[in-house]
Each structure stands twice: as C-alpha cells, then as structure tokens.
PDB file of C-alpha atoms and ligand atoms in Angstrom:
ATOM      1  CA  MET A 242      -9.213  19.505   8.713  1.00 83.00           C
ATOM      2  CA  LYS A 243      -9.193  17.851   5.321  1.00 85.00           C
ATOM      3  CA  ILE A 244      -7.454  14.493   5.022  1.00 90.00           C
ATOM      4  CA  ILE A 245      -6.935  12.610   1.767  1.00 91.00           C
ATOM      5  CA  LEU A 246      -5.373   9.284   0.880  1.00 93.00           C
ATOM      6  CA  PRO A 247      -1.632   9.771   0.274  1.00 96.00           C
ATOM      7  CA  PHE A 248      -1.825   9.057  -3.471  1.00 95.00           C
ATOM      8  CA  ASN A 249      -3.740  10.210  -6.537  1.00 91.00           C
ATOM      9  CA  ASP A 250      -6.072   8.129  -8.711  1.00 84.00           C
ATOM     10  CA  ILE A 251      -7.561   6.437  -5.663  1.00 82.00           C
ATOM     11  CA  GLU A 252      -9.841   4.259  -7.770  1.00 74.00           C
ATOM     12  CA  LYS A 253      -6.825   2.569  -9.346  1.00 77.00           C
ATOM     13  CA  TYR A 254      -5.390   0.884  -6.272  1.00 81.00           C
ATOM     14  CA  PRO A 255      -7.015  -1.947  -4.314  1.00 78.00           C
ATOM     15  CA  LEU A 256      -7.325  -1.926  -0.554  1.00 80.00           C
ATOM     16  CA  THR A 257      -5.417  -5.023   0.524  1.00 79.00           C
ATOM     17  CA  GLN A 258      -5.567  -4.780   4.292  1.00 81.00           C
ATOM     18  CA  ARG A 259      -7.904  -2.949   6.622  1.00 83.00           C
ATOM     19  CA  PHE A 260      -7.316  -1.361   9.978  1.00 88.00           C
ATOM     20  CA  GLY A 261      -7.456  -3.814  12.881  1.00 87.00           C
ATOM     21  CA  GLU A 262      -6.964  -6.981  10.829  1.00 80.00           C
ATOM     22  CA  ARG A 263      -4.892  -9.456  12.789  1.00 77.00           C
ATOM     23  CA  PHE A 264      -1.689 -10.977  11.521  1.00 68.00           C
ATOM     24  CA  LEU A 265       1.217 -12.967  12.826  1.00 63.00           C
ATOM     25  CA  TYR A 266       4.537 -11.175  13.191  1.00 66.00           C
ATOM     26  CA  GLY A 267       7.563 -12.603  14.985  1.00 64.00           C
ATOM     27  CA  GLY A 268       5.354 -15.255  16.572  1.00 66.00           C
ATOM     28  CA  LYS A 269       2.975 -12.665  18.005  1.00 70.00           C
ATOM     29  CA  MET A 270      -0.554 -11.732  16.962  1.00 72.00           C
ATOM     30  CA  CYS A 271      -0.595  -8.096  15.944  1.00 78.00           C
ATOM     31  CA  GLU A 272      -3.347  -5.773  14.839  1.00 85.00           C
ATOM     32  CA  HIS A 273      -2.878  -3.790  11.686  1.00 88.00           C
ATOM     33  CA  ALA A 274      -2.434  -0.136  12.688  1.00 93.00           C
ATOM     34  CA  GLY A 275      -3.304   1.369   9.325  1.00 93.00           C
ATOM     35  CA  ILE A 276      -4.669   0.596   5.880  1.00 91.00           C
ATOM     36  CA  ASP A 277      -2.743  -0.888   2.962  1.00 89.00           C
ATOM     37  CA  TYR A 278      -3.228  -0.292  -0.721  1.00 87.00           C
ATOM     38  CA  ALA A 279      -1.422  -2.373  -3.300  1.00 85.00           C
ATOM     39  CA  MET A 280       0.207  -0.295  -6.000  1.00 87.00           C
ATOM     40  CA  PRO A 281       3.121  -0.558  -8.406  1.00 86.00           C
ATOM     41  CA  ARG A 282       6.571   0.492  -7.295  1.00 88.00           C
ATOM     42  CA  TYR A 283       7.373   4.197  -7.839  1.00 92.00           C
ATOM     43  CA  THR A 284       3.788   5.409  -7.477  1.00 93.00           C
ATOM     44  CA  ARG A 285       3.723   9.043  -6.294  1.00 97.00           C
ATOM     45  CA  ILE A 286       3.056   9.348  -2.562  1.00 98.00           C
ATOM     46  CA  ILE A 287       1.629  12.691  -1.449  1.00 97.00           C
ATOM     47  CA  ALA A 288       0.950  14.482   1.834  1.00 97.00           C
ATOM     48  CA  PRO A 289      -2.471  13.546   3.243  1.00 95.00           C
ATOM     49  CA  PHE A 290      -2.893  16.924   4.946  1.00 94.00           C
ATOM     50  CA  ASN A 291      -1.073  20.197   5.610  1.00 94.00           C
ATOM     51  CA  GLY A 292       1.680  19.565   8.092  1.00 95.00           C
ATOM     52  CA  GLU A 293       5.296  19.174   8.984  1.00 96.00           C
ATOM     53  CA  ILE A 294       7.611  16.199   8.479  1.00 97.00           C
ATOM     54  CA  ILE A 295       8.555  15.030  11.965  1.00 97.00           C
ATOM     55  CA  ARG A 296      10.364  11.726  11.397  1.00 96.00           C
ATOM     56  CA  ILE A 297      11.895   9.655   8.644  1.00 96.00           C
ATOM     57  CA  THR A 298      13.048   6.074   9.088  1.00 93.00           C
ATOM     58  CA  PRO A 299      15.608   4.394   6.834  1.00 84.00           C
ATOM     59  CA  GLU A 300      15.059   1.103   5.119  1.00 78.00           C
ATOM     60  CA  ARG A 301      15.758  -1.471   7.809  1.00 70.00           C
ATOM     61  CA  THR A 302      15.154   0.179  11.147  1.00 69.00           C
ATOM     62  CA  THR A 303      11.571  -0.940  11.599  1.00 75.00           C
ATOM     63  CA  GLY A 304       9.080  -3.235   9.906  1.00 81.00           C
ATOM     64  CA  TYR A 305       7.741  -0.159   8.153  1.00 89.00           C
ATOM     65  CA  GLY A 306      10.985   0.343   6.232  1.00 90.00           C
ATOM     66  CA  LYS A 307      11.474   3.748   4.669  1.00 94.00           C
ATOM     67  CA  ALA A 308       8.668   5.741   6.206  1.00 96.00           C
ATOM     68  CA  VAL A 309       7.622   9.375   6.478  1.00 97.00           C
ATOM     69  CA  TYR A 310       5.805  10.685   9.547  1.00 97.00           C
ATOM     70  CA  ILE A 311       3.897  13.927   9.247  1.00 97.00           C
ATOM     71  CA  LYS A 312       2.239  16.022  11.957  1.00 96.00           C
ATOM     72  CA  ALA A 313      -0.830  18.078  11.119  1.00 93.00           C
ATOM     73  CA  ARG A 314      -0.487  21.816  11.342  1.00 81.00           C
ATOM     74  CA  GLU A 315      -4.158  22.565  11.956  1.00 71.00           C
ATOM     75  CA  SER A 316      -5.019  19.937  14.513  1.00 64.00           C
ATOM     76  CA  GLU A 317      -6.193  22.409  17.189  1.00 68.00           C
ATOM     77  CA  ASP A 318      -6.352  20.572  20.513  1.00 75.00           C
ATOM     78  CA  ARG A 319      -5.707  17.134  19.051  1.00 83.00           C
ATOM     79  CA  ARG A 320      -2.315  15.912  17.884  1.00 91.00           C
ATOM     80  CA  ILE A 321      -2.911  14.338  14.511  1.00 94.00           C
ATOM     81  CA  ALA A 322      -0.082  12.549  12.747  1.00 96.00           C
ATOM     82  CA  ALA A 323       0.220  10.122   9.847  1.00 97.00           C
ATOM     83  CA  ILE A 324       2.683   7.536   8.593  1.00 97.00           C
ATOM     84  CA  MET A 325       3.298   6.550   4.989  1.00 98.00           C
ATOM     85  CA  ALA A 326       5.417   3.400   5.003  1.00 95.00           C
ATOM     86  CA  HIS A 327       7.353   0.891   2.861  1.00 93.00           C
ATOM     87  CA  LEU A 328       8.503   3.621   0.473  1.00 95.00           C
ATOM     88  CA  ASP A 329      11.173   3.176  -2.145  1.00 94.00           C
ATOM     89  CA  ASP A 330      12.561   6.671  -1.863  1.00 94.00           C
ATOM     90  CA  ILE A 331      11.788   9.793   0.112  1.00 96.00           C
ATOM     91  CA  SER A 332      12.061  13.337  -1.219  1.00 96.00           C
ATOM     92  CA  VAL A 333      11.458  15.337   1.967  1.00 97.00           C
ATOM     93  CA  GLN A 334      13.405  15.887   5.163  1.00 97.00           C
ATOM     94  CA  VAL A 335      12.508  16.331   8.812  1.00 97.00           C
ATOM     95  CA  GLY A 336      11.320  19.878   9.374  1.00 97.00           C
ATOM     96  CA  TYR A 337       9.867  20.374   5.896  1.00 97.00           C
ATOM     97  CA  LYS A 338       6.476  22.055   5.843  1.00 97.00           C
ATOM     98  CA  VAL A 339       4.201  20.438   3.305  1.00 97.00           C
ATOM     99  CA  LYS A 340       0.767  21.092   1.899  1.00 95.00           C
ATOM    100  CA  ARG A 341      -1.871  18.461   1.242  1.00 94.00           C
ATOM    101  CA  GLY A 342      -1.017  16.835  -2.106  1.00 95.00           C
ATOM    102  CA  ASP A 343       2.699  17.702  -2.023  1.00 97.00           C
ATOM    103  CA  PHE A 344       5.046  15.011  -3.281  1.00 97.00           C
ATOM    104  CA  LEU A 345       6.726  13.031  -0.465  1.00 98.00           C
ATOM    105  CA  GLY A 346       8.362  10.118  -2.251  1.00 97.00           C
ATOM    106  CA  SER A 347       7.677   6.938  -4.182  1.00 97.00           C
ATOM    107  CA  SER A 348       5.980   3.741  -3.130  1.00 95.00           C
ATOM    108  CA  GLY A 349       7.977   0.558  -2.679  1.00 91.00           C
ATOM    109  CA  ASN A 350       8.147  -2.462  -0.460  1.00 86.00           C
ATOM    110  CA  SER A 351      10.901  -1.608   2.029  1.00 85.00           C
ATOM    111  CA  GLY A 352      11.116  -2.794   5.632  1.00 79.00           C
ATOM    112  CA  PHE A 353      11.501  -6.076   7.455  1.00 67.00           C
ATOM    113  CA  TRP A 354       8.089  -7.206   6.287  1.00 62.00           C
ATOM    114  CA  ARG A 355       8.807  -6.768   2.613  1.00 49.00           C
ATOM    115  CA  GLY A 356       7.690  -9.265   0.070  1.00 45.00           C
ATOM    116  CA  VAL A 357       4.604 -10.438   1.892  1.00 47.00           C
ATOM    117  CA  ASN A 358       1.976  -8.355   0.145  1.00 55.00           C
ATOM    118  CA  GLY A 359       4.171  -7.108  -2.670  1.00 74.00           C
ATOM    119  CA  TYR A 360       4.459  -3.410  -3.412  1.00 85.00           C
ATOM    120  CA  HIS A 361       2.005  -1.362  -1.397  1.00 89.00           C
ATOM    121  CA  ILE A 362       1.577   1.705   0.763  1.00 93.00           C
ATOM    122  CA  HIS A 363       0.842   1.466   4.479  1.00 94.00           C
ATOM    123  CA  PHE A 364      -1.085   4.530   5.651  1.00 96.00           C
ATOM    124  CA  GLY A 365      -1.717   5.100   9.348  1.00 97.00           C
ATOM    125  CA  ILE A 366      -3.244   8.013  11.246  1.00 96.00           C
ATOM    126  CA  SER A 367      -2.769   8.623  14.949  1.00 95.00           C
ATOM    127  CA  ILE A 368      -4.629  10.984  17.243  1.00 93.00           C
ATOM    128  CA  ASN A 369      -2.806  11.883  20.444  1.00 92.00           C
ATOM    129  CA  GLY A 370      -0.398   9.023  19.803  1.00 92.00           C
ATOM    130  CA  LYS A 371      -2.974   6.298  19.242  1.00 95.00           C
ATOM    131  CA  TYR A 372      -3.551   4.800  15.805  1.00 96.00           C
ATOM    132  CA  ILE A 373      -7.143   4.932  14.652  1.00 94.00           C
ATOM    133  CA  ASP A 374      -8.984   3.682  11.585  1.00 92.00           C
ATOM    134  CA  PRO A 375      -8.362   6.306   8.885  1.00 91.00           C
ATOM    135  CA  MET A 376     -11.405   5.228   6.868  1.00 86.00           C
ATOM    136  CA  PRO A 377     -14.108   7.244   8.633  1.00 83.00           C
ATOM    137  CA  LEU A 378     -11.986  10.402   8.420  1.00 84.00           C
ATOM    138  CA  LEU A 379     -11.441   9.866   4.741  1.00 82.00           C
ATOM    139  CA  LYS A 380     -14.986   8.885   4.036  1.00 68.00           C
ATOM    140  CA  LYS A 381     -16.279  12.151   5.347  1.00 60.00           C
ATOM    141  CA  GLU A 382     -14.058  14.006   2.943  1.00 54.00           C
ATOM    142  CA  TYR A 383     -14.979  11.892  -0.028  1.00 59.00           C
ATOM    143  CA  GLU A 384     -18.642  11.442   0.786  1.00 53.00           C
ATOM    144  CA  GLN A 385     -19.898  11.254  -2.791  1.00 44.00           C
ATOM    145  CA  ARG A 386     -17.038   9.009  -3.771  1.00 46.00           C
ATOM    146  CA  ALA A 387     -17.371   6.642  -0.843  1.00 40.00           C
ATOM    147  CA  THR A 388     -17.733   3.636  -3.094  1.00 41.00           C
ATOM    148  CA  LEU A 389     -14.174   4.125  -4.211  1.00 42.00           C
ATOM    149  CA  PHE A 390     -13.021   3.158  -0.777  1.00 43.00           C
ATOM    150  CA  ASN A 391     -13.930  -0.477  -1.149  1.00 45.00           C
ATOM    151  CA  GLN A 392     -15.711  -0.631   2.181  1.00 45.00           C
ATOM    152  CA  ASP A 393     -17.476  -3.901   1.427  1.00 46.00           C
ATOM    153  CA  ASP A 394     -15.591  -7.150   1.191  1.00 42.00           C
ATOM    154  CA  SER A 395     -17.241  -7.863  -2.122  1.00 40.00           C
ATOM    155  CA  SER A 396     -15.877  -4.704  -3.651  1.00 36.00           C
ATOM    156  CA  ILE A 397     -12.239  -5.273  -2.779  1.00 40.00           C
ATOM    157  CA  LYS A 398     -10.362  -5.223  -6.027  1.00 47.00           C
ATOM    158  CA  SER A 399      -7.814  -7.933  -5.822  1.00 59.00           C
ATOM    159  CA  PHE A 400      -5.348  -7.121  -8.558  1.00 65.00           C
ATOM    160  CA  LEU A 401      -2.165  -5.135  -8.528  1.00 65.00           C
ATOM    161  CA  GLY A 402      -2.422  -4.720 -12.248  1.00 67.00           C
ATOM    162  CA  MET A 403      -1.640  -6.463 -15.499  1.00 73.00           C
ATOM    163  CA  HIS A 404       1.632  -7.880 -16.754  1.00 82.00           C
ATOM    164  CA  THR A 405       2.716  -8.547 -20.320  1.00 86.00           C
ATOM    165  CA  ILE A 406       4.826 -11.676 -20.460  1.00 91.00           C
ATOM    166  CA  GLU A 407       8.288 -11.244 -21.908  1.00 91.00           C
ATOM    167  CA  GLU A 408      10.655 -13.701 -23.527  1.00 93.00           C
ATOM    168  CA  GLY A 409      12.318 -15.968 -20.961  1.00 93.00           C
ATOM    169  CA  GLU A 410       9.841 -15.337 -18.134  1.00 94.00           C
ATOM    170  CA  SER A 411       8.122 -18.027 -16.100  1.00 94.00           C
ATOM    171  CA  LEU A 412       5.378 -17.692 -13.501  1.00 95.00           C
ATOM    172  CA  TRP A 413       8.136 -18.154 -10.930  1.00 94.00           C
ATOM    173  CA  THR A 414      10.200 -15.205 -12.211  1.00 94.00           C
ATOM    174  CA  ILE A 415       7.070 -13.052 -12.476  1.00 91.00           C
ATOM    175  CA  ALA A 416       6.174 -13.860  -8.852  1.00 88.00           C
ATOM    176  CA  GLN A 417       9.753 -13.015  -7.937  1.00 86.00           C
ATOM    177  CA  LYS A 418       9.436  -9.677  -9.712  1.00 83.00           C
ATOM    178  CA  TYR A 419       6.191  -8.566  -8.054  1.00 79.00           C
ATOM    179  CA  TYR A 420       6.428 -10.214  -4.639  1.00 77.00           C
ATOM    180  CA  GLN A 421      10.170 -10.848  -4.250  1.00 78.00           C
ATOM    181  CA  ASN A 422       9.180 -14.461  -3.787  1.00 83.00           C
ATOM    182  CA  GLY A 423       8.866 -16.909  -6.645  1.00 88.00           C
ATOM    183  CA  GLY A 424       6.887 -19.236  -4.391  1.00 88.00           C
ATOM    184  CA  HIS A 425       3.775 -17.154  -5.084  1.00 88.00           C
ATOM    185  CA  PHE A 426       3.616 -18.392  -8.705  1.00 92.00           C
ATOM    186  CA  MET A 427       0.550 -20.479  -7.852  1.00 91.00           C
ATOM    187  CA  GLU A 428      -1.489 -17.395  -6.868  1.00 88.00           C
ATOM    188  CA  ILE A 429      -0.652 -15.871 -10.241  1.00 89.00           C
ATOM    189  CA  TYR A 430      -1.681 -19.064 -12.019  1.00 92.00           C
ATOM    190  CA  LYS A 431      -4.965 -19.248 -10.070  1.00 88.00           C
ATOM    191  CA  ALA A 432      -5.795 -15.652 -10.957  1.00 84.00           C
ATOM    192  CA  ASN A 433      -5.348 -16.434 -14.646  1.00 89.00           C
ATOM    193  CA  GLU A 434      -6.759 -19.902 -15.142  1.00 88.00           C
ATOM    194  CA  ASP A 435      -8.931 -18.606 -17.947  1.00 86.00           C
ATOM    195  CA  ILE A 436      -5.846 -17.327 -19.792  1.00 88.00           C
ATOM    196  CA  ILE A 437      -3.141 -19.835 -18.852  1.00 91.00           C
ATOM    197  CA  LYS A 438      -4.146 -23.391 -19.738  1.00 88.00           C
ATOM    198  CA  ASN A 439      -0.916 -25.030 -18.639  1.00 90.00           C
ATOM    199  CA  MET A 440       1.222 -23.261 -16.071  1.00 87.00           C
ATOM    200  CA  ASN A 441       4.410 -24.410 -17.786  1.00 87.00           C
ATOM    201  CA  LEU A 442       3.337 -22.884 -21.075  1.00 89.00           C
ATOM    202  CA  ILE A 443       3.143 -19.128 -21.093  1.00 93.00           C
ATOM    203  CA  TYR A 444       3.904 -17.014 -24.115  1.00 91.00           C
ATOM    204  CA  PRO A 445       5.592 -13.670 -24.717  1.00 92.00           C
ATOM    205  CA  GLY A 446       2.929 -11.052 -25.346  1.00 89.00           C
ATOM    206  CA  GLN A 447       0.286 -12.761 -23.198  1.00 89.00           C
ATOM    207  CA  VAL A 448      -1.295 -10.316 -20.765  1.00 86.00           C
ATOM    208  CA  ILE A 449      -2.019 -11.711 -17.315  1.00 87.00           C
ATOM    209  CA  ARG A 450      -3.388 -10.406 -14.012  1.00 81.00           C
ATOM    210  CA  ILE A 451      -1.117  -9.871 -11.039  1.00 80.00           C
ATOM    211  CA  PRO A 452      -3.155 -10.605  -7.909  1.00 78.00           C
ATOM    212  CA  ALA A 453      -2.732  -8.509  -4.768  1.00 72.00           C
ATOM    213  CA  LEU A 454      -1.810 -10.962  -2.030  1.00 71.00           C
ATOM    214  CA  LYS A 455      -3.559 -10.214   1.209  1.00 57.00           C
ATOM    215  CA  ASN A 456      -2.347 -13.006   3.424  1.00 49.00           C
ATOM    216  CA  LEU A 457      -0.048 -11.376   5.965  1.00 35.00           C
ATOM    217  CA  GLY A 458      -0.389  -7.735   6.682  1.00 36.00           C
ATOM    218  CA  ILE A 459       2.024  -4.891   6.499  1.00 31.00           C
TER     219      ILE A 459
HETATM  220 ZN1  LIG B  56       0.173  -2.038   6.578  1.00 81.94          ZN
END
C-alpha cells in the first residue's frame, strides 16, 4: 500500500516535530503521536492513501482542531488509518471515498493547541488503533528522495518562509500574524540578526525569515 505525505512539494516544508517527541500539555507529559510540518495557512492538504473519510472533528472539540480521519481501503488484515489535523477548512465529508492525492482541505492552525508552533499540519498514522511513526512507511515509498524527509537533526529546515515587511508592521505584529502571539517577536529577531540591526527599526520592503518554532508540539 502506497502512502505519501498529505501535501505536495514536500521539499518546501520543514519538519518541526517528530514522532515520539515529548511535550507538556495540560500539566502532563505527552508523546507526539504524529509528525508536524510547518507550512503557510491554506496549503493544499491531500489524501495520503486510497481510503474512506471516517471522522471529521470541528474546530474546538479536541486539541487537533479541525481534523480529517481517513481509513485505508487496501489495508488487508491490518486497519490502517491516518489523521490530518489543525486544518483551516475541510472539503470532504464522512463517507467520501478518496484516492491518494485527492484534495481534503487547507492547512491552518485550529484546535486548542493553536499558536504554539504556528501554522502547520499534524500527520498521524495508526495501525490497528495504535499510532506509529509514519516516517519508515513514507521512507520506503520515497526511497530515492529520502533526504527530503529531514531525518537528521542537522538537516531540519527551520523556516516557515519569508516575509516582506509592510508599512506599519513591527516584529510584534509579524509574530502575531504568523504565530497568533506577538510574544514570539524575539525568535523572529534572532533569525534575522544579519538583516535587522536594531529590532525597533524595520523597513517596508525588507525581506525577513519567519522561523518555524518547535518548542511545544502539536
Ligand atoms: Zn503534531
């Protein structure tokens, strides 16, 4: 059964959290049950394999926000399912049959955990109800392109993308825009120290990097 990442242009989006990484949620240590890729809002999210939509959650029911659950059609004796979470909007309904690569919705940052990593997709795969690391499954499919999967720490790309400063913006408002939290202005400054000499002086037209924050996991 062929499984792909639930988005195109896989080399464009940095892996921001791996499977099994530990994070604090509601005072409890949790283990990350999927993999996260930072990406701009409204990126096309596609079906990772041929299957059927089995569940959709609205924005604020779970930490995963608007999420689509899909069950594989060709999973033989194993029950294989996947979750694509924190979406902005969803274009399918429960019961829809989809093919690998079909459009499911757009990426966002919905859910109780929003604003921690900024816009990203959470992708989880479960076999017989237990979440497993999707990487090895994907790697097999993309053998020659394995390097694109950022397996080594050193190869993790740490930027969401670039931003062109507009009139009236400050690092605070830019942090607010990308992370829903102006308090992350310092991370933006640190990622651009070669460009921004004084954090209170930024200019319209300047192009700066927007770092992918990988502190707490979603
Ligand atoms: Zn996640």
